[in-house]
Amino acid sequence: QVQLLQSGGGSVQVGDSLRLSCVVDSTLPFGRYSVGWFRRAPGKEREFVAAISNLALTQDYTDSVKDRFIISRDNAKNTVYLQMNTLKPEDTAVYYCAAKVGGISRSGSDFGAWGQGTQVTVSS
């Protein structure tokens, strides 16, 4: 059984930064999991944002956040972070972290456990 607890998020201005955190609580070692971040904007489908492999050797980003967002993990704290810099209004969405055993993926259907979601609102 695995549970994901998110924190962070909020309302910011264009160009500001935010950091999201996702703590993974599982009976399996945290190092078994790859973790991804997804988001759902109002009226839109859920989309992949970033993912990190179980040992942090691989990171993947959707093009719209490359060079602005950084995904990282602290395996000693069972936590994955999404540092979001130079935020834009189009980053406004509910952000979800998700975990899967094995390699990273961009497909939400590959992830078996999800966080509760956290709102990020970027105003111009």
Short mmCIF file of C-alpha atoms in Angstrom, two decimals:
data_model
loop_
_atom_site.label_atom_id
_atom_site.label_comp_id
_atom_site.label_asym_id
_atom_site.label_seq_id
_atom_site.Cartn_x
_atom_site.Cartn_y
_atom_site.Cartn_z
CA GLN A 1 0.00 0.00 0.00
CA VAL A 2 1.29 3.43 -0.86
CA GLN A 3 0.07 6.90 0.03
CA LEU A 4 1.26 10.21 -1.35
CA LEU A 5 0.94 13.44 0.61
CA GLN A 6 1.46 16.72 -1.21
CA SER A 7 2.30 20.15 0.13
CA GLY A 8 3.16 23.50 -1.34
CA GLY A 9 1.31 25.40 -4.00
CA GLY A 10 -0.66 28.60 -3.69
CA SER A 11 -1.26 31.86 -5.53
CA VAL A 12 1.66 33.80 -6.97
CA GLN A 13 2.46 36.47 -9.55
CA VAL A 14 3.97 35.93 -12.97
CA GLY A 15 7.68 35.26 -12.68
CA ASP A 16 7.50 34.01 -9.11
CA SER A 17 8.62 30.60 -7.87
CA LEU A 18 6.96 27.82 -5.91
CA ARG A 19 8.07 24.44 -4.66
CA LEU A 20 5.78 21.45 -4.42
CA SER A 21 6.60 18.48 -2.21
CA CYS A 22 5.34 14.92 -2.33
CA VAL A 23 6.00 12.49 0.50
CA VAL A 24 5.63 8.82 -0.39
CA ASP A 25 4.57 6.53 2.43
CA SER A 26 4.85 2.88 1.43
CA THR A 27 5.64 -0.55 2.67
CA LEU A 28 8.11 -0.83 -0.21
CA PRO A 29 11.39 1.09 -0.09
CA PHE A 30 11.02 4.55 -1.57
CA GLY A 31 13.94 3.80 -3.83
CA ARG A 32 11.74 1.37 -5.76
CA TYR A 33 9.50 4.15 -7.02
CA SER A 34 9.68 6.51 -9.91
CA VAL A 35 7.60 9.63 -9.29
CA GLY A 36 5.89 11.95 -11.68
CA TRP A 37 4.10 15.27 -11.53
CA PHE A 38 0.98 15.90 -13.57
CA ARG A 39 -1.39 18.83 -13.77
CA ARG A 40 -4.92 19.55 -14.81
CA ALA A 41 -5.87 23.05 -15.86
CA PRO A 42 -9.51 24.17 -15.85
CA GLY A 43 -11.34 22.69 -18.80
CA LYS A 44 -8.32 20.71 -19.97
CA GLU A 45 -7.11 17.15 -19.83
CA ARG A 46 -4.54 16.04 -17.29
CA GLU A 47 -1.03 16.47 -18.66
CA PHE A 48 2.39 15.20 -17.80
CA VAL A 49 4.76 17.75 -16.28
CA ALA A 50 7.89 15.96 -15.06
CA ALA A 51 9.14 12.64 -13.76
CA ILE A 52 12.18 11.31 -11.96
CA SER A 53 13.47 7.77 -11.84
CA ASN A 54 13.88 5.81 -8.64
CA LEU A 55 17.56 6.65 -8.22
CA ALA A 56 17.27 10.12 -9.77
CA LEU A 57 19.45 9.09 -12.68
CA THR A 58 16.80 10.16 -15.19
CA GLN A 59 14.53 13.19 -15.27
CA ASP A 60 11.99 13.98 -17.93
CA TYR A 61 10.06 17.19 -18.57
CA THR A 62 7.35 18.30 -20.87
CA ASP A 63 8.62 20.94 -23.26
CA SER A 64 6.61 23.79 -21.78
CA VAL A 65 8.39 23.55 -18.41
CA LYS A 66 11.91 22.66 -19.49
CA ASP A 67 14.46 25.17 -18.18
CA ARG A 68 11.90 26.48 -15.67
CA PHE A 69 10.94 23.50 -13.51
CA ILE A 70 13.28 21.15 -11.69
CA ILE A 71 12.26 17.77 -10.31
CA SER A 72 14.38 16.24 -7.57
CA ARG A 73 14.14 13.68 -4.82
CA ASP A 74 15.53 13.06 -1.37
CA ASN A 75 15.42 9.34 -0.82
CA ALA A 76 16.33 9.76 2.84
CA LYS A 77 13.10 11.74 3.31
CA ASN A 78 10.89 9.74 0.91
CA THR A 79 10.17 13.03 -0.80
CA VAL A 80 10.06 14.32 -4.35
CA TYR A 81 10.13 18.04 -5.10
CA LEU A 82 9.01 20.12 -8.04
CA GLN A 83 10.73 23.49 -8.05
CA MET A 84 8.77 25.78 -10.33
CA ASN A 85 10.51 28.96 -11.46
CA THR A 86 9.48 31.81 -13.73
CA LEU A 87 5.86 30.82 -13.40
CA LYS A 88 3.41 31.80 -16.13
CA PRO A 89 -0.38 32.10 -16.13
CA GLU A 90 -0.56 28.94 -18.25
CA ASP A 91 1.00 27.02 -15.36
CA THR A 92 -2.20 27.55 -13.39
CA ALA A 93 -3.60 24.10 -12.59
CA VAL A 94 -4.11 21.49 -9.93
CA TYR A 95 -0.85 19.60 -9.61
CA TYR A 96 -0.69 15.92 -8.70
CA CYS A 97 2.24 13.71 -7.83
CA ALA A 98 2.08 10.04 -8.69
CA ALA A 99 4.25 7.02 -7.99
CA LYS A 100 5.01 3.80 -9.81
CA VAL A 101 7.40 0.95 -9.28
CA GLY A 102 10.01 0.76 -11.98
CA GLY A 103 11.03 3.16 -14.70
CA ILE A 104 9.64 6.60 -15.40
CA SER A 105 6.72 7.21 -17.68
CA ARG A 106 4.79 10.11 -19.14
CA SER A 107 1.53 8.20 -19.05
CA GLY A 108 -0.68 8.77 -16.05
CA SER A 109 -2.23 5.36 -16.49
CA ASP A 110 1.12 3.77 -15.61
CA PHE A 111 1.04 5.30 -12.13
CA GLY A 112 -0.84 3.40 -9.46
CA ALA A 113 -0.80 5.87 -6.60
CA TRP A 114 -1.68 9.55 -6.61
CA GLY A 115 -1.47 12.49 -4.26
CA GLN A 116 -4.44 14.59 -3.26
CA GLY A 117 -3.63 17.46 -5.60
CA THR A 118 -2.61 21.02 -4.87
CA GLN A 119 -3.72 24.22 -6.56
CA VAL A 120 -1.21 26.52 -8.22
CA THR A 121 -2.53 29.84 -9.46
CA VAL A 122 -0.37 32.30 -11.36
CA SER A 123 -1.73 35.79 -11.88
CA SER A 124 -0.49 38.43 -14.28
#
